[in-house]
């Protein structure tokens, strides 16, 4: 995850992998409200994208949109 | 208890994805209990269990998307599938009054299919090796949660845990709640998925599994049971609610009684009086002193079977006795729901199915061999849990 653009691509791929419709995935889409990603699935997605990372649940609560998730992952790197 | 009727049956069972398949299996005495292949059973004394074959799985939980399935344990998927089928069978619209529709589920062990690999992950990789889905997957109330969330239901809902009597309480207490007007419609039944290495360890250490890998309750050679996985859900509603939406009631839950005795007495000779008292109480509520057959609790040991047969004889005298549990394996917390489904089918078909695997019945009342065709209007159902719970119900034809 060296750049925001490539991180977005990886996020997109993993969201498709977990069963989301590609057409519904946009940078501004809300993970829970628009895509039905609950907190457990969000942890699963983060763990998939950043294996072994020790996810801070409190910080993860601030991740609302796909764009937020990209920023969150970039900050982990 | 008057006025609570059953309007739908849904199931996901070993050998049966619908009631027609279940009926063919039980009347044919065809058991789905077979060698466990999911894990090495060399260290377990009983190598056999009832579990969904590939085709049955494809027709039931296999219809859910991987994204749905990964969020929940197997017992929860089975419950969700059975609930969906029950709603369909009852003709319940998805938009049925959500505030007045709820779920009562009986379960004994919770679910461990997601948890067990996570415990290994915890050991190998620390806490990041634990699936985040455990949080909502393992506990016995998970089916209640997933069925209500999945259907947007916000009515009265509960999970009943009482060992192998759990689903009897879910259906019985559910019927009472409906009769009292605390809900208009309840999906009530049970779910269990005990065929995982860890859960099967609990089954084994309980001492209730057959060391010969057989399940032949009422047989002179009975030596325990084989477990099974699956779920059965029924739709309960008041008769006027059902009639108002032009649903056809399948039967009435006419009587229900429950009592608790010390754990060390529940399957022994001293249980006889308590079981007879519970059966009598259920019959009294149903306003009858006779039934056309009794669905046995069927623990499948000499002591437990004898105490059950003695209790029934003391209350009812000679009466045909049966159970479908050997066909599916004993579904533990969900087992009473299996017998309830089959009792409903007995009422429909006027037939009492035989006890599969019972070749040398210890009592002439036990139906063996061929199914018995006879008018069936009232069926009593018994259930006991190792926690000391004893329950009896009476189902009556409309």
GROMACS .gro file of C-alpha atoms in nm:
model
  475
    1UNK     CA    1   0.000   0.000   0.000
    2UNK     CA    2   0.236   0.262  -0.124
    3UNK     CA    3  -0.016   0.505  -0.265
    4UNK     CA    4  -0.379   0.594  -0.212
    5UNK     CA    5  -0.465   0.490  -0.566
    6UNK     CA    6  -0.322   0.141  -0.534
    7UNK     CA    7  -0.477   0.100  -0.191
    8UNK     CA    8  -0.817   0.183  -0.337
    9UNK     CA    9  -0.765  -0.083  -0.600
   10UNK     CA   10  -0.684  -0.342  -0.337
   11UNK     CA   11  -0.982  -0.239  -0.124
   12UNK     CA   12  -1.206  -0.265  -0.428
   13UNK     CA   13  -1.076  -0.613  -0.505
   14UNK     CA   14  -1.127  -0.737  -0.150
   15UNK     CA   15  -1.477  -0.591  -0.131
   16UNK     CA   16  -1.562  -0.779  -0.449
   17UNK     CA   17  -1.400  -1.088  -0.304
   18UNK     CA   18  -1.626  -1.079   0.003
   19UNK     CA   19  -1.930  -1.068  -0.221
   20UNK     CA   20  -2.016  -0.704  -0.288
   21UNK     CA   21  -2.145  -0.587  -0.623
   22UNK     CA   22  -1.859  -0.409  -0.807
   23UNK     CA   23  -2.098  -0.145  -0.938
   24UNK     CA   24  -2.193  -0.044  -0.583
   25UNK     CA   25  -1.837   0.015  -0.473
   26UNK     CA   26  -1.737   0.378  -0.498
   27UNK     CA   27  -1.501   0.592  -0.302
   28UNK     CA   28  -1.787   0.774  -0.133
   29UNK     CA   29  -2.000   0.469  -0.058
   30UNK     CA   30  -2.078   0.423   0.311
   31UNK     CA   31  -1.957   0.081   0.420
   32UNK     CA   32  -2.243   0.005   0.656
   33UNK     CA   33  -2.532   0.206   0.516
   34UNK     CA   34  -2.468   0.150   0.146
   35UNK     CA   35  -2.275  -0.175   0.132
   36UNK     CA   36  -2.400  -0.360   0.442
   37UNK     CA   37  -2.051  -0.411   0.582
   38UNK     CA   38  -2.086  -0.464   0.957
   39UNK     CA   39  -1.809  -0.420   1.213
   40UNK     CA   40  -1.708  -0.787   1.202
   41UNK     CA   41  -1.682  -0.787   0.824
   42UNK     CA   42  -1.484  -0.462   0.836
   43UNK     CA   43  -1.230  -0.625   1.066
   44UNK     CA   44  -1.219  -0.921   0.826
   45UNK     CA   45  -1.152  -0.685   0.533
   46UNK     CA   46  -0.879  -0.495   0.717
   47UNK     CA   47  -0.716  -0.820   0.826
   48UNK     CA   48  -0.723  -0.940   0.467
   49UNK     CA   49  -0.561  -0.620   0.340
   50UNK     CA   50  -0.312  -0.582   0.622
   51UNK     CA   51  -0.240  -0.933   0.753
   52UNK     CA   52  -0.119  -0.946   1.108
   53UNK     CA   53  -0.208  -0.585   1.177
   54UNK     CA   54  -0.335  -0.517   1.525
   55UNK     CA   55  -0.651  -0.326   1.445
   56UNK     CA   56  -0.755  -0.055   1.690
   57UNK     CA   57  -1.130  -0.095   1.718
   58UNK     CA   58  -1.182   0.262   1.835
   59UNK     CA   59  -1.006   0.405   1.532
   60UNK     CA   60  -1.195   0.166   1.306
   61UNK     CA   61  -1.522   0.319   1.426
   62UNK     CA   62  -1.423   0.639   1.245
   63UNK     CA   63  -1.406   0.451   0.916
   64UNK     CA   64  -1.738   0.528   0.750
   65UNK     CA   65  -1.678   0.532   0.376
   66UNK     CA   66  -1.462   0.336   0.135
   67UNK     CA   67  -1.239   0.644   0.111
   68UNK     CA   68  -1.202   0.645   0.492
   69UNK     CA   69  -1.094   0.281   0.476
   70UNK     CA   70  -0.831   0.363   0.215
   71UNK     CA   71  -0.690   0.640   0.436
   72UNK     CA   72  -0.702   0.412   0.739
   73UNK     CA   73  -0.504   0.143   0.558
   74UNK     CA   74  -0.252   0.393   0.424
   75UNK     CA   75  -0.193   0.511   0.780
   76UNK     CA   76  -0.132   0.153   0.889
   77UNK     CA   77   0.138   0.106   0.631
   78UNK     CA   78  -5.414  -2.364   2.588
   79UNK     CA   79  -5.665  -2.302   2.317
   80UNK     CA   80  -5.636  -2.104   2.003
   81UNK     CA   81  -5.269  -2.148   1.911
   82UNK     CA   82  -5.236  -2.328   1.582
   83UNK     CA   83  -4.945  -2.430   1.363
   84UNK     CA   84  -4.962  -2.307   1.008
   85UNK     CA   85  -4.622  -2.390   0.863
   86UNK     CA   86  -4.330  -2.632   0.886
   87UNK     CA   87  -3.977  -2.564   0.767
   88UNK     CA   88  -3.680  -2.790   0.806
   89UNK     CA   89  -3.324  -2.865   0.712
   90UNK     CA   90  -3.244  -3.215   0.831
   91UNK     CA   91  -3.027  -3.515   0.753
   92UNK     CA   92  -3.200  -3.675   0.455
   93UNK     CA   93  -3.468  -3.408   0.422
   94UNK     CA   94  -3.491  -3.057   0.289
   95UNK     CA   95  -3.872  -3.059   0.301
   96UNK     CA   96  -4.159  -3.236   0.474
   97UNK     CA   97  -4.224  -3.479   0.188
   98UNK     CA   98  -3.868  -3.606   0.204
   99UNK     CA   99  -3.884  -3.631   0.582
  100UNK     CA  100  -4.209  -3.825   0.569
  101UNK     CA  101  -4.069  -4.071   0.314
  102UNK     CA  102  -3.764  -4.126   0.536
  103UNK     CA  103  -3.954  -4.181   0.861
  104UNK     CA  104  -4.226  -4.403   0.715
  105UNK     CA  105  -3.960  -4.602   0.532
  106UNK     CA  106  -3.750  -4.629   0.847
  107UNK     CA  107  -3.452  -4.493   0.654
  108UNK     CA  108  -3.193  -4.344   0.883
  109UNK     CA  109  -2.952  -4.076   0.764
  110UNK     CA  110  -2.709  -4.163   1.044
  111UNK     CA  111  -2.377  -4.265   0.894
  112UNK     CA  112  -2.002  -4.249   0.955
  113UNK     CA  113  -1.870  -3.901   1.030
  114UNK     CA  114  -1.628  -3.788   0.761
  115UNK     CA  115  -1.571  -3.427   0.863
  116UNK     CA  116  -1.301  -3.514   1.112
  117UNK     CA  117  -1.107  -3.811   1.239
  118UNK     CA  118  -1.329  -4.003   1.482
  119UNK     CA  119  -1.069  -4.261   1.588
  120UNK     CA  120  -1.055  -4.122   1.939
  121UNK     CA  121  -1.432  -4.099   1.974
  122UNK     CA  122  -1.632  -4.405   2.081
  123UNK     CA  123  -1.927  -4.334   1.850
  124UNK     CA  124  -1.826  -4.283   1.485
  125UNK     CA  125  -2.175  -4.221   1.346
  126UNK     CA  126  -2.402  -3.917   1.330
  127UNK     CA  127  -2.678  -3.770   1.119
  128UNK     CA  128  -2.573  -3.481   0.900
  129UNK     CA  129  -2.685  -3.315   0.581
  130UNK     CA  130  -2.567  -3.487   0.264
  131UNK     CA  131  -2.435  -3.270  -0.016
  132UNK     CA  132  -2.766  -3.258  -0.203
  133UNK     CA  133  -2.970  -3.165   0.105
  134UNK     CA  134  -2.716  -2.902   0.196
  135UNK     CA  135  -2.733  -2.756  -0.154
  136UNK     CA  136  -3.112  -2.731  -0.130
  137UNK     CA  137  -3.109  -2.564   0.211
  138UNK     CA  138  -2.817  -2.366   0.347
  139UNK     CA  139  -2.641  -2.389   0.011
  140UNK     CA  140  -2.888  -2.136  -0.127
  141UNK     CA  141  -2.740  -1.862   0.091
  142UNK     CA  142  -2.462  -1.651  -0.054
  143UNK     CA  143  -2.110  -1.708   0.080
  144UNK     CA  144  -2.129  -1.359   0.231
  145UNK     CA  145  -2.435  -1.458   0.436
  146UNK     CA  146  -2.293  -1.796   0.535
  147UNK     CA  147  -1.959  -1.667   0.656
  148UNK     CA  148  -2.129  -1.444   0.914
  149UNK     CA  149  -2.297  -1.730   1.097
  150UNK     CA  150  -2.229  -2.072   1.230
  151UNK     CA  151  -2.375  -2.385   1.076
  152UNK     CA  152  -2.652  -2.424   1.335
  153UNK     CA  153  -2.757  -2.069   1.261
  154UNK     CA  154  -2.760  -2.127   0.884
  155UNK     CA  155  -2.976  -2.435   0.938
  156UNK     CA  156  -3.218  -2.234   1.152
  157UNK     CA  157  -3.235  -1.953   0.899
  158UNK     CA  158  -3.308  -2.200   0.619
  159UNK     CA  159  -3.579  -2.377   0.822
  160UNK     CA  160  -3.735  -2.044   0.920
  161UNK     CA  161  -3.748  -1.934   0.557
  162UNK     CA  162  -3.915  -2.262   0.456
  163UNK     CA  163  -4.164  -2.237   0.743
  164UNK     CA  164  -4.262  -1.884   0.641
  165UNK     CA  165  -4.309  -2.003   0.285
  166UNK     CA  166  -4.510  -2.307   0.396
  167UNK     CA  167  -4.736  -2.085   0.607
  168UNK     CA  168  -4.777  -1.832   0.328
  169UNK     CA  169  -4.642  -1.558   0.552
  170UNK     CA  170  -4.568  -1.244   0.357
  171UNK     CA  171  -4.227  -1.087   0.422
  172UNK     CA  172  -4.414  -0.771   0.512
  173UNK     CA  173  -4.609  -0.943   0.791
  174UNK     CA  174  -4.649  -0.712   1.091
  175UNK     CA  175  -4.289  -0.701   1.211
  176UNK     CA  176  -4.367  -0.570   1.560
  177UNK     CA  177  -4.602  -0.860   1.623
  178UNK     CA  178  -4.388  -1.135   1.473
  179UNK     CA  179  -4.107  -1.299   1.669
  180UNK     CA  180  -3.883  -1.601   1.702
  181UNK     CA  181  -3.849  -1.871   1.971
  182UNK     CA  182  -3.552  -2.102   1.922
  183UNK     CA  183  -3.437  -2.401   2.123
  184UNK     CA  184  -3.068  -2.488   2.118
  185UNK     CA  185  -2.824  -2.670   2.342
  186UNK     CA  186  -2.464  -2.618   2.231
  187UNK     CA  187  -2.442  -2.300   2.030
  188UNK     CA  188  -2.214  -2.317   1.726
  189UNK     CA  189  -1.847  -2.405   1.708
  190UNK     CA  190  -1.769  -2.439   1.338
  191UNK     CA  191  -1.625  -2.087   1.322
  192UNK     CA  192  -1.487  -2.086   1.674
  193UNK     CA  193  -1.281  -2.404   1.662
  194UNK     CA  194  -1.044  -2.292   1.379
  195UNK     CA  195  -1.018  -1.955   1.549
  196UNK     CA  196  -0.899  -2.115   1.870
  197UNK     CA  197  -0.628  -2.283   1.666
  198UNK     CA  198  -0.553  -1.945   1.508
  199UNK     CA  199  -0.529  -1.789   1.851
  200UNK     CA  200  -0.275  -2.048   1.950
  201UNK     CA  201  -0.071  -2.012   1.629
  202UNK     CA  202  -0.094  -1.642   1.551
  203UNK     CA  203  -0.235  -1.467   1.853
  204UNK     CA  204  -0.555  -1.266   1.857
  205UNK     CA  205  -0.532  -1.164   1.493
  206UNK     CA  206  -0.588  -1.531   1.413
  207UNK     CA  207  -0.939  -1.514   1.559
  208UNK     CA  208  -1.233  -1.465   1.321
  209UNK     CA  209  -1.418  -1.141   1.392
  210UNK     CA  210  -1.742  -1.323   1.312
  211UNK     CA  211  -1.717  -1.523   1.636
  212UNK     CA  212  -1.866  -1.224   1.812
  213UNK     CA  213  -2.207  -1.290   1.663
  214UNK     CA  214  -2.174  -1.653   1.556
  215UNK     CA  215  -2.121  -1.890   1.843
  216UNK     CA  216  -2.381  -1.827   2.107
  217UNK     CA  217  -2.718  -2.007   2.129
  218UNK     CA  218  -2.915  -1.687   2.067
  219UNK     CA  219  -2.748  -1.633   1.728
  220UNK     CA  220  -3.033  -1.799   1.528
  221UNK     CA  221  -3.287  -1.580   1.704
  222UNK     CA  222  -3.078  -1.278   1.610
  223UNK     CA  223  -3.014  -1.376   1.249
  224UNK     CA  224  -3.374  -1.475   1.177
  225UNK     CA  225  -3.513  -1.154   1.326
  226UNK     CA  226  -3.249  -0.934   1.160
  227UNK     CA  227  -3.281  -1.113   0.827
  228UNK     CA  228  -3.658  -1.069   0.825
  229UNK     CA  229  -3.676  -0.732   0.998
  230UNK     CA  230  -3.877  -0.883   1.283
  231UNK     CA  231  -3.903  -0.691   1.610
  232UNK     CA  232  -4.168  -0.891   1.795
  233UNK     CA  233  -4.127  -1.096   2.112
  234UNK     CA  234  -3.831  -1.332   2.073
  235UNK     CA  235  -3.647  -1.571   2.299
  236UNK     CA  236  -3.392  -1.851   2.299
  237UNK     CA  237  -3.454  -2.151   2.522
  238UNK     CA  238  -3.165  -2.365   2.644
  239UNK     CA  239  -3.265  -2.682   2.832
  240UNK     CA  240  -3.043  -2.958   2.700
  241UNK     CA  241  -3.239  -3.202   2.481
  242UNK     CA  242  -3.573  -3.048   2.582
  243UNK     CA  243  -3.487  -2.701   2.448
  244UNK     CA  244  -3.710  -2.698   2.141
  245UNK     CA  245  -4.003  -2.841   2.336
  246UNK     CA  246  -3.985  -2.531   2.554
  247UNK     CA  247  -3.946  -2.302   2.252
  248UNK     CA  248  -4.261  -2.442   2.091
  249UNK     CA  249  -4.458  -2.476   2.414
  250UNK     CA  250  -4.373  -2.138   2.564
  251UNK     CA  251  -4.403  -1.985   2.218
  252UNK     CA  252  -4.754  -2.122   2.184
  253UNK     CA  253  -4.843  -1.977   2.524
  254UNK     CA  254  -4.704  -1.637   2.429
  255UNK     CA  255  -4.917  -1.640   2.115
  256UNK     CA  256  -5.225  -1.755   2.306
  257UNK     CA  257  -5.170  -1.472   2.557
  258UNK     CA  258  -5.152  -1.219   2.277
  259UNK     CA  259  -4.788  -1.127   2.338
  260UNK     CA  260  -4.721  -1.188   1.970
  261UNK     CA  261  -4.940  -1.257   1.669
  262UNK     CA  262  -4.701  -1.489   1.490
  263UNK     CA  263  -4.398  -1.679   1.617
  264UNK     CA  264  -4.143  -1.885   1.432
  265UNK     CA  265  -4.067  -2.154   1.689
  266UNK     CA  266  -3.845  -2.458   1.680
  267UNK     CA  267  -3.488  -2.563   1.729
  268UNK     CA  268  -3.146  -2.584   1.567
  269UNK     CA  269  -2.831  -2.779   1.647
  270UNK     CA  270  -2.502  -2.858   1.476
  271UNK     CA  271  -2.304  -3.085   1.707
  272UNK     CA  272  -2.089  -3.261   1.447
  273UNK     CA  273  -1.769  -3.066   1.501
  274UNK     CA  274  -1.466  -3.203   1.688
  275UNK     CA  275  -1.508  -2.980   1.994
  276UNK     CA  276  -1.887  -3.015   2.025
  277UNK     CA  277  -1.863  -3.384   1.961
  278UNK     CA  278  -1.625  -3.401   2.253
  279UNK     CA  279  -1.902  -3.266   2.478
  280UNK     CA  280  -2.141  -3.520   2.333
  281UNK     CA  281  -1.891  -3.796   2.402
  282UNK     CA  282  -1.805  -3.698   2.758
  283UNK     CA  283  -2.174  -3.676   2.843
  284UNK     CA  284  -2.178  -4.055   2.820
  285UNK     CA  285  -2.499  -4.048   2.616
  286UNK     CA  286  -2.358  -4.163   2.280
  287UNK     CA  287  -2.390  -4.522   2.169
  288UNK     CA  288  -2.058  -4.710   2.186
  289UNK     CA  289  -2.188  -4.937   1.909
  290UNK     CA  290  -2.274  -4.642   1.685
  291UNK     CA  291  -2.643  -4.732   1.685
  292UNK     CA  292  -2.959  -4.549   1.786
  293UNK     CA  293  -3.249  -4.781   1.853
  294UNK     CA  294  -3.461  -4.639   2.132
  295UNK     CA  295  -3.699  -4.884   2.291
  296UNK     CA  296  -3.493  -5.179   2.172
  297UNK     CA  297  -3.366  -5.427   2.429
  298UNK     CA  298  -3.013  -5.364   2.302
  299UNK     CA  299  -3.032  -4.983   2.305
  300UNK     CA  300  -2.710  -4.836   2.438
  301UNK     CA  301  -2.734  -4.462   2.376
  302UNK     CA  302  -2.790  -4.241   2.077
  303UNK     CA  303  -2.616  -4.095   1.775
  304UNK     CA  304  -2.645  -3.719   1.741
  305UNK     CA  305  -2.768  -3.534   1.436
  306UNK     CA  306  -2.754  -3.181   1.300
  307UNK     CA  307  -3.037  -2.978   1.160
  308UNK     CA  308  -3.322  -2.741   1.230
  309UNK     CA  309  -3.699  -2.741   1.234
  310UNK     CA  310  -3.908  -2.426   1.263
  311UNK     CA  311  -4.286  -2.404   1.293
  312UNK     CA  312  -4.515  -2.108   1.245
  313UNK     CA  313  -4.740  -2.048   1.547
  314UNK     CA  314  -5.033  -1.810   1.549
  315UNK     CA  315  -5.377  -1.772   1.698
  316UNK     CA  316  -5.645  -1.943   1.499
  317UNK     CA  317  -5.828  -1.620   1.426
  318UNK     CA  318  -5.505  -1.461   1.298
  319UNK     CA  319  -5.450  -1.756   1.068
  320UNK     CA  320  -5.809  -1.760   0.945
  321UNK     CA  321  -5.803  -1.385   0.886
  322UNK     CA  322  -5.521  -1.422   0.638
  323UNK     CA  323  -5.677  -1.736   0.487
  324UNK     CA  324  -5.400  -1.962   0.616
  325UNK     CA  325  -5.483  -2.328   0.672
  326UNK     CA  326  -5.399  -2.446   1.025
  327UNK     CA  327  -5.218  -2.781   1.031
  328UNK     CA  328  -5.292  -2.858   1.395
  329UNK     CA  329  -5.354  -2.703   1.733
  330UNK     CA  330  -5.107  -2.706   2.019
  331UNK     CA  331  -5.368  -2.815   2.271
  332UNK     CA  332  -5.159  -2.881   2.580
  333UNK     CA  333  -4.815  -2.809   2.722
  334UNK     CA  334  -4.658  -2.871   3.061
  335UNK     CA  335  -4.306  -2.851   3.198
  336UNK     CA  336  -4.136  -2.940   3.524
  337UNK     CA  337  -3.784  -2.973   3.657
  338UNK     CA  338  -3.635  -3.257   3.861
  339UNK     CA  339  -3.281  -3.308   3.994
  340UNK     CA  340  -3.035  -3.377   3.714
  341UNK     CA  341  -2.941  -3.718   3.849
  342UNK     CA  342  -3.304  -3.830   3.848
  343UNK     CA  343  -3.425  -3.721   3.507
  344UNK     CA  344  -3.342  -4.036   3.314
  345UNK     CA  345  -3.379  -4.286   3.598
  346UNK     CA  346  -3.657  -4.480   3.770
  347UNK     CA  347  -3.738  -4.191   4.002
  348UNK     CA  348  -3.818  -3.982   3.693
  349UNK     CA  349  -4.122  -4.196   3.617
  350UNK     CA  350  -4.360  -4.018   3.853
  351UNK     CA  351  -4.248  -3.672   3.744
  352UNK     CA  352  -4.278  -3.760   3.376
  353UNK     CA  353  -4.623  -3.909   3.436
  354UNK     CA  354  -4.726  -3.591   3.617
  355UNK     CA  355  -4.605  -3.368   3.333
  356UNK     CA  356  -4.779  -3.582   3.072
  357UNK     CA  357  -5.098  -3.574   3.279
  358UNK     CA  358  -5.079  -3.196   3.311
  359UNK     CA  359  -5.041  -3.154   2.933
  360UNK     CA  360  -5.332  -3.391   2.870
  361UNK     CA  361  -5.544  -3.203   3.126
  362UNK     CA  362  -5.476  -2.876   2.950
  363UNK     CA  363  -5.572  -3.041   2.623
  364UNK     CA  364  -5.890  -3.166   2.786
  365UNK     CA  365  -5.834  -3.531   2.703
  366UNK     CA  366  -5.724  -3.848   2.874
  367UNK     CA  367  -5.622  -4.035   2.564
  368UNK     CA  368  -5.410  -3.981   2.255
  369UNK     CA  369  -5.358  -4.180   1.937
  370UNK     CA  370  -4.983  -4.204   1.976
  371UNK     CA  371  -4.692  -4.074   2.181
  372UNK     CA  372  -4.369  -3.937   2.035
  373UNK     CA  373  -4.099  -4.059   2.269
  374UNK     CA  374  -3.819  -3.860   2.424
  375UNK     CA  375  -3.614  -4.165   2.324
  376UNK     CA  376  -3.283  -4.125   2.503
  377UNK     CA  377  -3.202  -4.479   2.395
  378UNK     CA  378  -3.068  -4.631   2.714
  379UNK     CA  379  -3.225  -4.913   2.912
  380UNK     CA  380  -3.288  -4.699   3.220
  381UNK     CA  381  -3.416  -4.389   3.042
  382UNK     CA  382  -3.634  -4.586   2.802
  383UNK     CA  383  -3.780  -4.797   3.080
  384UNK     CA  384  -3.870  -4.498   3.296
  385UNK     CA  385  -4.032  -4.328   2.997
  386UNK     CA  386  -4.233  -4.633   2.894
  387UNK     CA  387  -4.346  -4.689   3.253
  388UNK     CA  388  -4.459  -4.329   3.287
  389UNK     CA  389  -4.658  -4.341   2.965
  390UNK     CA  390  -4.820  -4.672   3.056
  391UNK     CA  391  -4.917  -4.544   3.399
  392UNK     CA  392  -5.100  -4.250   3.242
  393UNK     CA  393  -5.234  -4.380   2.913
  394UNK     CA  394  -5.222  -4.758   2.930
  395UNK     CA  395  -5.157  -4.923   2.593
  396UNK     CA  396  -5.089  -4.660   2.325
  397UNK     CA  397  -4.879  -4.666   2.007
  398UNK     CA  398  -4.530  -4.526   2.067
  399UNK     CA  399  -4.293  -4.386   1.810
  400UNK     CA  400  -4.013  -4.140   1.747
  401UNK     CA  401  -3.842  -4.007   1.437
  402UNK     CA  402  -3.516  -3.927   1.612
  403UNK     CA  403  -3.324  -4.235   1.490
  404UNK     CA  404  -3.391  -4.125   1.130
  405UNK     CA  405  -3.213  -3.793   1.170
  406UNK     CA  406  -2.997  -3.870   1.471
  407UNK     CA  407  -3.081  -3.705   1.800
  408UNK     CA  408  -3.073  -3.333   1.734
  409UNK     CA  409  -3.029  -3.261   2.107
  410UNK     CA  410  -3.174  -2.915   2.168
  411UNK     CA  411  -3.364  -2.930   1.839
  412UNK     CA  412  -3.476  -3.293   1.872
  413UNK     CA  413  -3.826  -3.218   2.008
  414UNK     CA  414  -3.892  -3.003   1.701
  415UNK     CA  415  -3.818  -3.299   1.475
  416UNK     CA  416  -4.079  -3.506   1.655
  417UNK     CA  417  -4.323  -3.214   1.639
  418UNK     CA  418  -4.280  -3.192   1.261
  419UNK     CA  419  -4.333  -3.565   1.221
  420UNK     CA  420  -4.635  -3.557   1.454
  421UNK     CA  421  -4.789  -3.291   1.230
  422UNK     CA  422  -4.728  -3.516   0.931
  423UNK     CA  423  -4.882  -3.811   1.120
  424UNK     CA  424  -5.195  -3.604   1.175
  425UNK     CA  425  -5.199  -3.513   0.807
  426UNK     CA  426  -5.148  -3.866   0.674
  427UNK     CA  427  -5.324  -4.074   0.940
  428UNK     CA  428  -5.014  -4.283   0.983
  429UNK     CA  429  -4.783  -4.359   1.274
  430UNK     CA  430  -4.428  -4.416   1.150
  431UNK     CA  431  -4.214  -4.693   1.300
  432UNK     CA  432  -3.911  -4.644   1.522
  433UNK     CA  433  -3.619  -4.693   1.285
  434UNK     CA  434  -3.363  -4.942   1.407
  435UNK     CA  435  -3.583  -5.087   1.681
  436UNK     CA  436  -3.600  -5.460   1.614
  437UNK     CA  437  -3.654  -5.606   1.960
  438UNK     CA  438  -3.894  -5.363   2.127
  439UNK     CA  439  -3.904  -5.378   2.505
  440UNK     CA  440  -4.273  -5.290   2.486
  441UNK     CA  441  -4.540  -5.415   2.247
  442UNK     CA  442  -4.673  -5.060   2.206
  443UNK     CA  443  -4.361  -4.946   2.021
  444UNK     CA  444  -4.438  -4.926   1.650
  445UNK     CA  445  -4.175  -5.121   1.457
  446UNK     CA  446  -4.137  -5.245   1.103
  447UNK     CA  447  -4.410  -5.100   0.886
  448UNK     CA  448  -4.588  -4.770   0.943
  449UNK     CA  449  -4.929  -4.807   1.106
  450UNK     CA  450  -5.221  -4.654   0.922
  451UNK     CA  451  -5.485  -4.537   1.167
  452UNK     CA  452  -5.683  -4.222   1.235
  453UNK     CA  453  -5.458  -3.983   1.429
  454UNK     CA  454  -5.621  -3.687   1.602
  455UNK     CA  455  -5.411  -3.636   1.914
  456UNK     CA  456  -5.038  -3.688   1.958
  457UNK     CA  457  -4.850  -3.644   2.286
  458UNK     CA  458  -4.482  -3.552   2.268
  459UNK     CA  459  -4.230  -3.601   2.547
  460UNK     CA  460  -3.892  -3.438   2.597
  461UNK     CA  461  -3.634  -3.459   2.873
  462UNK     CA  462  -3.310  -3.273   2.923
  463UNK     CA  463  -3.008  -3.377   3.124
  464UNK     CA  464  -3.050  -3.048   3.313
  465UNK     CA  465  -3.363  -3.199   3.469
  466UNK     CA  466  -3.621  -3.045   3.238
  467UNK     CA  467  -3.926  -3.257   3.155
  468UNK     CA  468  -4.178  -3.133   2.900
  469UNK     CA  469  -4.493  -3.274   2.742
  470UNK     CA  470  -4.707  -3.136   2.463
  471UNK     CA  471  -5.026  -3.241   2.290
  472UNK     CA  472  -5.087  -3.169   1.922
  473UNK     CA  473  -5.442  -3.201   1.797
  474UNK     CA  474  -5.582  -3.219   1.448
  475UNK     CA  475  -5.801  -2.928   1.345
   0.00000   0.00000   0.00000
